[in-house]
């Protein structure tokens, strides 16, 4: 979800931002990972580069750019820089604008279409769920709506990751202050119980909506099993794939989504030149990728 | 459209010019804004700024703000140079036009209104440059002025307009829809009347009149489409009218987009996700400029 916010950074920390090498580094990152930084936020990028420049002993941004583009270990270096950039990214309710779009626009739309067909089931997927914050956020969101918009509906969340360690943490559902920093007191009381002095543990009503599973998004045979999805969240995962793998994963997401379904990426990520079947749809403060129903011929509004 | 209702308020709109609060610099200013930057006479700008002590003070305040490095600017001339033409123009026009609305008639705060207008101006000119539209300056001007009719409605039908805005807020729907319903006409039509009265150029008038409804083929259609798309984008990126509009928009599937692609095929290749993130990046500056003119919460510049 873009540049991390774990360490506070101010503009004065940065070196000379007018150095055009930063723009080039920004563009390399965008090409490789789909993560974009507008010019006004280059100071954040510069501060992330500064750490890596020290580590490889690059004196100038231009010299560091060489490490990312022409040196033999460029791929490894790019990976390390990307890790710096996405550090400290997961906590609950990380993307309120996405949830608001879900509540105000997307769910009413999907529920109406499905009700008309007599379906009362809703399937969400947190693809690349890491330590589970996103999946539990969605679970809280759905629970909160269960007596309102979702009354009478059966909902479930599939949460997958490649990393066994992450999945173990996710299943345990024990979180500290950092992960909970945007979770209101009310929701904490409602859906968590104390674990130790500093941490809370999710309660069963939250867990029961989620099925955790180890899945490699590049595993073609496995990916064909997850049909019938309404909404897929895949935040800061694609950055680790090359273009071909990204395209494959997108193909799977596209065919796994029901017509009219949505895919959400991290807020600084884009699918530009990765996939052109999804329609980019704007919501207030958020961007989603939409699989139009058969027969959609444009007209602006999904 | 309710023509009779609109005719009723027409004399009110025409009477606006006779109001003592309308500065005489509106006319020279709008014609100056139509020039390419290299043809604008900086001395004339300094003169216009000096003409009005409030505007001069606001330029100085802006030039001395942290955004410009607190450079102890003391003269109007150095303030104008430090800010650059675009920002000075925005301050001038914002101040001038805001004064046509008496403080007690503002339906929402002036800063919100000008953030939207300035946002739309910047996005229009940025998009114009991206697609090769020959006159980005005009796109900027049309973006800045597109909602002139909102000022008109606040003056000519104050209470009814307040009710429209409230209904739009409550229903989380577009303001012009509520105007249609409650007033029988929208800010597009009332803005057109004032713009004609003030002798704006035909294509800027068209942008004011049609920025919510794309016109059939006409010479002004590219400009109208640019402003239409910029207005939508701004409303979707927290530069709207200060409330949550529940909407999901497939901009590339919109009639305005299709119309513009016909004239400027480069638009089809514009990376919309990246453009959106650029708008987010530019927001800080837009907010700083507008807040330098209107302290947040103040109804209008004194």
XYZ file of C-alpha atoms in Angstrom:
604
model
C 0.000 0.000 0.000
C 2.603 2.428 -1.034
C 5.249 4.056 1.009
C 5.344 2.879 4.586
C 4.513 5.149 7.438
C 6.306 3.332 10.207
C 9.080 5.898 10.539
C 8.112 9.543 10.589
C 9.790 11.422 7.769
C 9.896 15.124 7.107
C 10.815 16.930 3.976
C 13.903 18.445 5.570
C 15.400 14.974 6.125
C 15.647 14.413 2.431
C 18.628 15.086 0.273
C 18.316 17.161 -2.873
C 14.938 16.169 -4.254
C 15.569 18.084 -7.441
C 17.999 15.344 -8.431
C 16.331 13.840 -11.521
C 17.680 10.413 -10.497
C 14.863 10.177 -7.927
C 12.265 10.487 -10.678
C 14.035 7.721 -12.571
C 14.137 5.523 -9.472
C 10.439 6.229 -9.003
C 9.755 5.140 -12.579
C 11.832 1.964 -12.247
C 9.844 1.023 -9.150
C 6.584 1.755 -10.943
C 7.564 -0.364 -13.938
C 8.647 -3.294 -11.851
C 6.141 -3.242 -8.994
C 3.224 -1.059 -10.099
C 3.753 1.085 -6.988
C 3.652 4.771 -7.830
C 4.827 7.827 -5.939
C 3.628 11.255 -7.044
C 6.294 13.946 -7.314
C 5.102 15.683 -4.185
C 5.827 12.557 -2.138
C 9.340 11.955 -3.471
C 10.810 12.915 -0.117
C 9.372 9.685 1.312
C 10.987 7.712 -1.473
C 14.262 9.579 -0.957
C 14.310 8.706 2.713
C 13.732 5.004 1.915
C 16.520 5.128 -0.658
C 18.855 6.788 1.821
C 19.005 3.652 3.954
C 19.773 1.402 1.012
C 22.283 3.888 -0.448
C 24.210 3.718 2.814
C 24.128 -0.077 2.735
C 25.550 -0.346 -0.787
C 27.783 2.668 -0.338
C 26.260 4.673 -3.189
C 27.208 8.337 -2.892
C 24.515 9.865 -5.085
C 20.983 8.936 -6.180
C 22.375 8.564 -9.723
C 24.912 6.022 -8.488
C 22.191 4.184 -6.589
C 20.054 4.149 -9.740
C 22.871 2.141 -11.344
C 22.606 -0.394 -8.534
C 18.953 -0.794 -9.428
C 19.334 -0.942 -13.183
C 22.721 -2.042 -14.506
C 24.636 -3.779 -11.709
C 24.655 -7.575 -11.592
C 22.710 -7.731 -8.310
C 20.074 -5.245 -9.438
C 17.136 -7.581 -8.895
C 18.158 -8.354 -5.337
C 18.713 -4.661 -4.628
C 15.313 -3.751 -6.048
C 13.734 -6.385 -3.799
C 15.479 -4.886 -0.751
C 14.321 -1.391 -1.681
C 10.755 -2.605 -2.169
C 10.880 -4.189 1.263
C 11.907 -0.827 2.688
C 9.059 0.852 0.850
C 6.302 -1.488 1.965
C 7.528 -1.918 5.530
C 5.058 -1.507 8.349
C 2.105 -1.602 6.042
C -0.354 -3.934 7.595
C -2.726 -2.926 10.312
C -6.469 -3.204 10.633
C -8.653 -0.658 8.873
C -5.652 0.385 6.812
C -7.868 1.502 3.881
C -11.041 3.141 5.187
C -11.899 4.529 1.736
C -12.056 0.984 0.341
C -14.406 -0.089 3.120
C -16.550 2.992 2.631
C -16.824 2.204 -1.095
C -17.791 -1.327 -0.129
C -20.483 -0.112 2.261
C -21.922 2.755 0.218
C -21.559 1.645 -3.388
C -20.345 -1.872 -4.063
C -22.321 -4.027 -1.654
C -25.669 -2.352 -2.405
C -24.942 -2.973 -6.093
C -23.879 -6.604 -5.697
C -26.612 -7.453 -3.190
C -29.275 -6.065 -5.480
C -28.010 -8.014 -8.469
C -27.664 -11.275 -6.516
C -31.005 -10.923 -4.720
C -32.692 -10.592 -8.076
C -31.271 -13.993 -8.958
C -32.219 -15.466 -5.605
C -28.638 -15.846 -4.332
C -27.983 -14.859 -0.737
C -24.319 -15.762 -0.434
C -21.334 -13.473 -0.552
C -17.700 -14.559 -1.006
C -14.702 -12.366 -0.260
C -11.042 -13.274 -0.709
C -8.027 -11.758 0.978
C -5.301 -12.933 -1.408
C -1.859 -12.620 0.154
C -3.376 -12.102 3.586
C -0.005 -12.055 5.379
C -0.617 -12.006 9.154
C -4.386 -11.662 8.796
C -5.122 -8.000 9.565
C -7.033 -7.440 6.337
C -9.105 -10.616 6.687
C -10.144 -9.733 10.253
C -10.943 -6.169 9.167
C -13.287 -7.556 6.516
C -14.739 -9.954 9.050
C -15.501 -7.066 11.441
C -16.986 -5.098 8.572
C -19.273 -7.973 7.569
C -20.281 -8.683 11.178
C -21.195 -5.037 11.638
C -23.402 -5.183 8.558
C -24.933 -8.542 9.429
C -27.935 -6.976 11.136
C -28.315 -4.311 8.473
C -27.496 -4.630 4.807
C -26.444 -8.264 5.111
C -29.375 -9.517 7.142
C -30.305 -12.953 5.860
C -27.076 -13.349 3.905
C -24.403 -16.001 4.306
C -20.931 -14.537 4.027
C -17.446 -16.019 4.067
C -13.886 -14.866 3.657
C -11.118 -16.898 2.094
C -7.707 -15.756 3.348
C -4.669 -17.167 1.624
C -0.933 -16.727 1.837
C 2.170 -18.581 0.735
C 4.046 -18.068 3.968
C 3.359 -20.693 6.667
C 4.672 -18.504 9.441
C 2.354 -15.641 8.458
C -0.593 -18.026 8.347
C 0.182 -19.348 11.823
C 0.195 -15.791 13.170
C -3.005 -15.029 11.273
C -4.825 -18.067 12.649
C -3.771 -17.261 16.226
C -5.221 -13.762 15.771
C -3.176 -12.083 18.503
C -2.385 -8.435 17.839
C -0.571 -5.559 19.496
C -1.148 -1.835 19.453
C 0.394 -1.267 16.012
C -2.031 -3.615 14.256
C -4.957 -2.197 16.240
C -4.079 1.480 16.007
C -7.031 2.288 13.751
C -9.492 -0.063 15.443
C -12.005 1.790 17.600
C -12.497 1.040 21.270
C -16.014 -0.141 20.513
C -14.857 -2.728 17.979
C -12.031 -3.856 20.246
C -14.499 -4.559 23.036
C -16.907 -6.276 20.704
C -14.600 -8.580 18.792
C -11.416 -9.059 20.873
C -10.488 -10.495 24.231
C -7.378 -9.702 26.304
C -4.440 -11.994 25.596
C -1.660 -10.525 27.732
C -0.705 -7.026 28.992
C -0.158 -5.613 25.616
C -2.073 -7.719 23.164
C -5.619 -8.667 22.234
C -6.906 -11.817 20.585
C -9.739 -12.030 18.064
C -12.843 -13.871 19.233
C -14.645 -16.740 17.525
C -17.356 -14.724 15.778
C -14.605 -13.021 13.779
C -12.661 -16.203 13.118
C -15.680 -18.229 12.088
C -16.196 -16.219 8.915
C -12.647 -16.855 7.708
C -11.041 -19.885 6.121
C -7.236 -19.632 6.120
C -5.423 -21.606 3.475
C -1.875 -21.855 2.136
C -1.967 -20.901 -1.545
C 0.695 -19.891 -4.015
C -0.982 -17.395 -6.352
C 1.277 -18.702 -9.115
C 0.009 -22.237 -8.711
C -2.243 -22.562 -11.772
C -3.931 -25.798 -10.810
C -4.808 -24.573 -7.320
C -5.955 -21.147 -8.473
C -8.743 -22.640 -10.569
C -10.477 -23.862 -7.390
C -11.579 -20.479 -6.102
C -14.486 -19.643 -8.378
C -17.520 -17.519 -7.551
C -15.776 -14.632 -5.758
C -17.582 -11.306 -5.326
C -14.684 -9.207 -4.131
C -10.953 -9.919 -4.043
C -8.431 -7.921 -2.038
C -4.822 -8.302 -3.103
C -2.756 -5.543 -1.516
C 0.998 -5.184 -1.944
C 1.393 -8.707 -3.227
C 1.887 -8.200 -6.958
C 5.044 -6.196 -6.332
C 6.821 -9.477 -5.774
C 5.905 -10.860 -9.202
C 7.386 -10.236 -12.609
C 5.142 -9.016 -15.392
C 4.303 -12.471 -16.732
C 3.373 -13.825 -13.321
C 1.294 -10.727 -12.641
C -0.618 -11.277 -15.854
C -1.261 -14.897 -14.975
C -2.457 -14.031 -11.487
C -4.757 -11.400 -12.983
C -6.183 -13.955 -15.387
C -7.015 -16.195 -12.460
C -8.538 -13.347 -10.458
C -10.586 -12.322 -13.467
C -11.987 -15.766 -14.073
C -12.534 -16.408 -10.346
C -14.578 -13.223 -9.955
C -18.278 -13.273 -10.712
C -19.389 -10.787 -13.380
C -19.917 -7.460 -11.607
C -17.258 -8.335 -9.000
C -14.359 -6.163 -7.870
C -10.647 -6.478 -7.251
C -8.869 -4.082 -4.893
C -5.127 -3.497 -4.825
C -2.976 -1.493 -2.417
C -3.732 2.204 -2.726
C -0.506 3.103 -4.556
C -0.647 0.079 -6.878
C -1.862 0.091 -10.467
C -2.655 -2.534 -13.093
C -1.627 -0.276 -15.955
C -0.268 -2.411 -18.791
C -0.710 -5.538 -16.691
C -4.324 -6.272 -17.495
C -6.796 -4.411 -19.659
C -9.876 -6.552 -19.146
C -10.627 -5.112 -15.737
C -12.273 -1.684 -15.822
C -10.726 0.836 -13.486
C -13.533 2.262 -11.349
C -13.157 5.338 -9.159
C -14.774 5.600 -5.736
C -14.270 8.488 -3.347
C -10.654 8.097 -2.231
C -10.276 4.591 -3.665
C -9.771 2.779 -6.938
C -11.204 -0.642 -7.724
C -10.912 -2.965 -10.683
C -14.236 -4.186 -11.982
C -15.205 -7.229 -14.003
C -18.165 -5.935 -15.994
C -21.181 -8.154 -16.502
C -21.743 -9.647 -19.928
C -23.189 -7.052 -22.278
C -21.729 -3.957 -20.521
C -20.996 -1.393 -23.212
C -19.858 1.580 -21.190
C -21.950 4.405 -19.870
C -19.767 5.516 -17.009
C -21.558 3.890 -14.092
C -21.065 0.250 -13.208
C -35.181 22.112 -16.993
C -37.661 24.562 -15.562
C -37.298 27.501 -17.951
C -39.783 29.757 -16.217
C -37.950 29.463 -12.920
C -34.646 30.237 -14.601
C -36.148 33.282 -16.338
C -37.356 34.525 -12.985
C -33.864 34.666 -11.601
C -32.251 36.017 -14.769
C -32.675 39.695 -13.751
C -31.175 38.850 -10.365
C -28.119 37.378 -12.055
C -27.688 40.368 -14.325
C -27.977 42.692 -11.349
C -24.951 40.997 -9.798
C -22.571 43.115 -11.804
C -23.993 46.275 -10.332
C -23.116 45.070 -6.863
C -20.415 47.256 -5.295
C -18.534 44.198 -4.113
C -17.677 43.022 -7.627
C -14.139 44.149 -8.228
C -13.401 45.887 -11.483
C -10.427 43.622 -12.005
C -12.528 40.545 -12.846
C -12.692 41.478 -16.526
C -9.005 42.299 -17.145
C -8.122 39.277 -15.076
C -10.141 36.729 -17.022
C -8.828 38.026 -20.325
C -5.285 37.874 -18.973
C -5.841 34.297 -17.849
C -6.570 33.330 -21.419
C -3.046 34.256 -22.540
C -0.187 31.775 -22.695
C 2.148 32.371 -19.728
C 4.954 33.886 -21.823
C 2.641 36.618 -23.052
C 1.444 37.673 -19.635
C 2.908 40.963 -18.493
C 4.215 40.420 -14.958
C 4.120 44.152 -14.291
C 0.414 44.136 -15.050
C -0.109 41.272 -12.597
C 1.807 43.097 -9.873
C -0.334 46.140 -10.619
C -3.574 44.161 -10.333
C -2.453 42.600 -7.078
C -1.360 45.947 -5.617
C -4.683 47.465 -6.585
C -6.387 45.659 -3.750
C -4.890 45.631 -0.269
C -6.649 42.432 0.829
C -5.437 40.518 -2.187
C -1.925 41.906 -1.786
C -1.918 40.822 1.850
C -3.072 37.342 0.916
C -0.323 36.980 -1.683
C 2.258 38.025 0.882
C 0.860 35.606 3.432
C 0.966 32.810 0.898
C 4.510 33.623 -0.255
C 5.640 33.622 3.376
C 3.940 30.333 4.204
C 6.013 27.221 5.055
C 5.210 25.768 1.630
C 7.444 28.415 0.083
C 10.137 28.177 2.691
C 9.225 31.288 4.734
C 11.345 33.600 2.661
C 10.489 36.883 4.397
C 8.847 38.308 1.340
C 8.002 41.936 1.937
C 7.008 43.436 -1.381
C 4.078 42.537 -3.609
C 6.470 42.202 -6.518
C 8.671 39.605 -4.825
C 5.585 37.787 -3.541
C 4.218 37.525 -7.084
C 7.563 36.231 -8.340
C 7.882 33.725 -5.505
C 4.385 32.360 -6.024
C 4.429 32.203 -9.787
C 1.701 33.238 -12.140
C -0.628 30.270 -11.703
C -0.932 30.622 -7.955
C -1.359 34.389 -8.090
C -4.098 34.011 -10.678
C -5.903 31.507 -8.514
C -5.723 33.815 -5.497
C -6.905 36.800 -7.530
C -9.808 35.072 -9.147
C -10.799 33.306 -5.932
C -10.851 36.580 -4.035
C -12.676 38.505 -6.722
C -15.381 35.975 -7.366
C -15.894 35.140 -3.717
C -16.764 38.742 -3.054
C -19.811 38.557 -5.250
C -21.289 36.259 -2.594
C -22.067 38.089 0.654
C -20.747 36.240 3.716
C -24.227 35.328 4.981
C -25.209 33.665 1.705
C -22.484 31.010 1.554
C -24.125 27.595 1.738
C -20.813 25.866 2.477
C -17.428 27.254 3.291
C -15.579 29.177 0.651
C -12.410 27.120 1.107
C -14.228 23.909 0.133
C -15.624 25.577 -2.960
C -12.255 26.945 -4.085
C -10.398 23.729 -3.367
C -12.751 22.058 -5.799
C -12.411 24.817 -8.400
C -8.641 25.045 -8.156
C -8.344 21.250 -8.118
C -10.414 21.085 -11.266
C -8.272 23.802 -12.893
C -5.046 21.948 -12.143
C -6.390 18.576 -13.248
C -7.860 20.032 -16.456
C -4.577 21.619 -17.465
C -2.577 18.543 -16.488
C -4.853 16.308 -18.512
C -4.757 18.788 -21.405
C -0.958 18.529 -21.476
C -1.057 14.731 -21.210
C -3.281 14.325 -24.257
C -1.866 17.134 -26.406
C -4.830 19.519 -26.138
C -3.439 22.727 -27.686
C -4.524 25.201 -25.010
C -3.835 23.987 -21.453
C -4.213 27.574 -20.193
C -7.772 27.650 -21.382
C -8.399 24.274 -19.793
C -7.079 25.717 -16.527
C -9.371 28.731 -16.763
C -12.427 26.668 -17.694
C -11.701 24.347 -14.757
C -11.357 27.264 -12.372
C -14.636 28.829 -13.496
C -16.792 25.777 -14.241
C -18.879 26.093 -11.065
C -19.560 29.818 -11.385
C -23.256 28.930 -11.262
C -22.928 27.698 -7.692
C -21.967 31.235 -6.659
C -24.940 32.506 -8.658
C -27.338 30.083 -6.996
C -26.081 30.977 -3.535
C -26.956 34.610 -4.223
C -30.048 34.304 -6.392
C -31.848 31.551 -4.470
C -29.995 31.295 -1.182
C -32.411 29.223 0.881
C -33.467 26.891 -1.913
C -29.837 26.247 -2.715
C -29.077 25.492 0.930
C -31.882 22.936 0.831
C -30.377 21.378 -2.314
C -26.987 21.050 -0.709
C -28.501 19.528 2.410
C -30.488 17.033 0.327
C -27.345 16.141 -1.625
C -25.410 15.621 1.614
C -28.145 13.529 3.187
C -28.640 11.382 0.105
C -24.877 11.283 -0.710
C -25.773 12.149 -4.292
C -24.488 14.661 -6.833
C -25.409 18.281 -6.154
C -26.696 18.973 -9.660
C -29.233 16.139 -9.333
C -30.717 17.824 -6.268
C -30.708 21.197 -7.993
C -32.690 19.704 -10.853
C -35.166 18.311 -8.380
C -35.490 21.262 -5.991
C -34.760 24.272 -8.208
C -35.812 23.018 -11.602
C -32.453 24.096 -13.045
C -28.793 23.567 -12.145
C -25.699 25.680 -11.535
C -24.762 24.818 -15.128
C -27.581 26.941 -16.526
C -27.357 29.816 -14.064
C -23.575 29.921 -14.468
C -24.005 30.188 -18.200
C -26.171 33.294 -17.824
C -23.561 35.135 -15.756
C -20.707 33.953 -17.990
C -22.509 35.275 -21.072
C -23.209 38.515 -19.309
C -19.516 38.819 -18.482
C -18.523 38.026 -22.064
C -16.523 34.897 -21.364
C -15.367 33.072 -24.498
C -17.844 30.676 -26.114
C -15.980 27.482 -25.198
C -15.562 28.482 -21.545
C -19.297 29.228 -21.463
C -19.917 25.761 -22.938
C -17.707 24.186 -20.247
C -19.753 25.971 -17.582
C -23.043 24.918 -19.165
C -22.249 21.301 -20.019
C -19.763 20.026 -17.436
C -22.377 17.580 -16.125
C -23.934 16.661 -19.475
C -21.806 16.070 -22.496
C -22.899 18.118 -25.499
C -23.469 16.776 -28.950
C -20.635 17.395 -31.420
C -19.439 21.004 -31.273
C -16.171 22.909 -31.401
C -16.229 23.191 -27.612
C -16.687 19.479 -26.968
C -13.041 18.647 -26.156
C -12.847 21.433 -23.559
C -16.228 20.503 -22.114
C -15.152 16.850 -21.864
C -11.863 17.808 -20.187
C -13.669 19.831 -17.541
C -16.341 17.154 -17.111
C -13.694 14.479 -16.437
C -11.613 16.735 -14.171
C -14.692 17.663 -12.164
C -15.526 13.971 -11.700
C -11.958 13.097 -10.726
C -11.777 15.914 -8.168
C -15.079 14.909 -6.596
C -13.676 11.385 -6.327
C -10.415 12.470 -4.693
C -11.651 14.450 -1.715
C -11.749 17.709 -3.685
C -15.521 17.770 -4.039
C -18.155 19.685 -2.115
C -17.164 18.452 1.301
C -19.418 15.417 1.602
C -19.271 11.746 0.611
C -20.853 11.177 -2.785
C -21.695 7.493 -2.982
C -20.525 6.774 -6.499
C -18.460 4.375 -8.492
C -17.451 5.727 -11.869
C -15.941 3.910 -14.813
C -14.436 7.064 -16.294
C -12.991 5.326 -19.332
C -16.478 3.993 -20.089
C -18.026 7.459 -19.822
C -19.396 9.393 -22.795
C -17.064 12.328 -22.018
C -14.060 10.027 -22.216
C -15.220 8.496 -25.484
C -15.847 11.977 -26.918
C -12.383 13.147 -25.926
C -10.629 10.039 -27.245
C -12.176 10.758 -30.663
C -10.319 14.077 -30.762
C -7.230 13.092 -28.778
C -6.345 9.400 -29.204
C -3.454 9.870 -26.719
C -6.078 9.859 -23.963
C -6.667 6.150 -24.521
C -3.080 5.563 -23.367
C -3.241 7.770 -20.278
C -2.478 5.825 -17.116
C -5.570 6.786 -15.165
C -4.441 5.192 -11.898
C -1.216 7.174 -12.039
C -3.039 10.411 -12.867
C -5.292 9.813 -9.882
C -2.318 9.327 -7.574
C -0.781 12.525 -8.961
C -3.947 14.371 -7.984
C -3.628 12.977 -4.469
C -0.030 14.181 -4.440
C -1.006 17.676 -5.570
C -3.692 17.977 -2.931
C -1.394 19.304 -0.238
C -0.490 22.285 -2.372
C -4.074 22.942 -3.461
C -5.184 22.968 0.141
C -2.282 25.260 1.109
C -3.061 27.758 -1.645
C -6.751 27.871 -0.894
C -6.227 28.064 2.843
C -3.878 30.996 2.347
C -6.761 32.856 0.750
C -9.536 31.598 2.987
C -8.661 30.540 6.473
C -10.491 27.249 6.982
C -13.932 27.762 8.420
C -14.191 31.382 7.336
C -17.192 31.986 5.103
C -15.348 34.194 2.620
C -12.449 36.569 2.266
C -13.103 39.926 3.862
